[in-house]
Short mmCIF file of C-alpha atoms in Angstrom, two decimals:
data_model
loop_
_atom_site.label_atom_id
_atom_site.label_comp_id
_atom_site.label_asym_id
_atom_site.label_seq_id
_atom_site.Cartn_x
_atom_site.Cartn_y
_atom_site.Cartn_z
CA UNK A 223 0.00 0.00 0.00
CA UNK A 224 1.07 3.47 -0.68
CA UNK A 225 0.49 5.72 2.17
CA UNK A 226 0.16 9.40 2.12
CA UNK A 227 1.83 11.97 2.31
CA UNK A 228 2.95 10.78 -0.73
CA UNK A 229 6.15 10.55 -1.83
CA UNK A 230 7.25 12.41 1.01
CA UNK A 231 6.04 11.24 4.30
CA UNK A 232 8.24 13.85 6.41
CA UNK A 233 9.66 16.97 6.80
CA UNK A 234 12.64 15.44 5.80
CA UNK A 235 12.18 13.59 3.02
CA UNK A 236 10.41 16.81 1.57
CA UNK A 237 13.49 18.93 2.26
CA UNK A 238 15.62 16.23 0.50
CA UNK A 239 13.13 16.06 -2.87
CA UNK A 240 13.01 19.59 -2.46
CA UNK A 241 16.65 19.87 -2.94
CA UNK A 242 16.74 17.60 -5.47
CA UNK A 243 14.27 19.13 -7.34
CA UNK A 244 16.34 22.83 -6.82
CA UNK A 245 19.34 20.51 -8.50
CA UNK A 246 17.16 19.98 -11.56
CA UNK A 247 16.26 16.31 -11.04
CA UNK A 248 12.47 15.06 -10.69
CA UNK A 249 10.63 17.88 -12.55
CA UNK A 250 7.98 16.64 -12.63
CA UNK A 251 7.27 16.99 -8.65
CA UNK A 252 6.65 20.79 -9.90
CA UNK A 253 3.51 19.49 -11.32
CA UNK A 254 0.47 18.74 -9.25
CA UNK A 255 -1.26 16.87 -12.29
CA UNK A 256 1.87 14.70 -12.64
CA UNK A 257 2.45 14.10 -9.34
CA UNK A 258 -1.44 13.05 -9.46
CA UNK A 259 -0.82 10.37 -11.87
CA UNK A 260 2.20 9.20 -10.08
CA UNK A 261 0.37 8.50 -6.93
CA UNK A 262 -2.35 6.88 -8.69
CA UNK A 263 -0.17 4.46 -10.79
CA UNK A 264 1.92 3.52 -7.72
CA UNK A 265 -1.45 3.13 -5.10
CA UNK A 266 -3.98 1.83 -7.58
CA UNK A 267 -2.15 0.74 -10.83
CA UNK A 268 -4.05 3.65 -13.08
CA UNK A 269 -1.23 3.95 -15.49
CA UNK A 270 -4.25 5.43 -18.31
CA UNK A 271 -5.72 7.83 -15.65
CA UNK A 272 -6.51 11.14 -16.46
CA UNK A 273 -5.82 14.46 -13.99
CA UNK A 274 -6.90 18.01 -13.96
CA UNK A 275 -6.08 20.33 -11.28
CA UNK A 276 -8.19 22.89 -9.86
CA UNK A 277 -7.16 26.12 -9.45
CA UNK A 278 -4.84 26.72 -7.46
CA UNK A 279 -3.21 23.25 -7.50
CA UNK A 280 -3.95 22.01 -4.24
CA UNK A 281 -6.62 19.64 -5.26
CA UNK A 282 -6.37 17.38 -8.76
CA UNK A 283 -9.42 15.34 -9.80
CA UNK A 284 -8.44 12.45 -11.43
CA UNK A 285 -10.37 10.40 -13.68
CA UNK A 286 -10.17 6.57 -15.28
CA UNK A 287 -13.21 5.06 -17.43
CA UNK A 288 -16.18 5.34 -14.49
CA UNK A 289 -13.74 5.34 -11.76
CA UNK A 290 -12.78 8.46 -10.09
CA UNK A 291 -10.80 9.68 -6.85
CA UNK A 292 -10.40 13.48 -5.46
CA UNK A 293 -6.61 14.02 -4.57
CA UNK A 294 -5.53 16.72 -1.86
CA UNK A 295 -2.00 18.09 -2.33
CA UNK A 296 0.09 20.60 -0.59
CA UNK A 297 3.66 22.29 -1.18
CA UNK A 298 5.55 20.82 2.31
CA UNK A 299 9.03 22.27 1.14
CA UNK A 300 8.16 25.75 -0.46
CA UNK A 301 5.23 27.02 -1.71
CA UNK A 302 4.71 28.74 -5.01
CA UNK A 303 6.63 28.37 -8.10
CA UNK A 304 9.38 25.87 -7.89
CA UNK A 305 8.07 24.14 -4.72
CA UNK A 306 7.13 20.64 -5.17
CA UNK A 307 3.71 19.10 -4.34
CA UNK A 308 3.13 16.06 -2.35
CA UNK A 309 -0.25 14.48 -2.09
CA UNK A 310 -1.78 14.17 1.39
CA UNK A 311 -5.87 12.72 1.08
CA UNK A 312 -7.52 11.06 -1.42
CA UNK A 313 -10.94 11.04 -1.46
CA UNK A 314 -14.41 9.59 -3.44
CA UNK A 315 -16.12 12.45 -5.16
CA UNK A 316 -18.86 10.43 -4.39
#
């Protein structure tokens, strides 16, 4: 199981992607859509899923055939441009 935060579960680890990210590896952290469809390949095996974020970023719907889940995300390291996203909730629109 893949447990959220997601894919950084501490402080730590979210200073250390963070950095990473700063070095120019893992770009696609600085995306909440991607990081989206990250989460839900690795927790539910949606590799044809479909994301959109809402304004704002901090909350991606994401979308495969009639199935559909309601992902929370926050910046843990820095917010704004250049911070990366983590996912914290998932949820059922339903």
């Amino acid at each position: 199981a893949v447990a959220t935060p997601w894919p950084a579960a501490t402080p730590a680890e979210a200073t250390h992607l963070q950095s990473a990210v700063d070095a120019g590896s893992e770009p696609w952290l600085l995306d909440p859509t991607e990081v989206a469809l990250s989460y839900v390949s690795a927790a539910h095996g949606w590799t044809d899923a479909q994301a959109r974020a809402r304004p704002g970023g901090a909350t991606v719907d994401v979308q495969r055939g009639r199935q559909q889940l309601v992902l929370s995300l926050t910046q843990p390291a820095r917010t704004g441009a250049g911070g990366i996203w983590v996912v914290t909730a998932e949820a059922d629109p339903g």
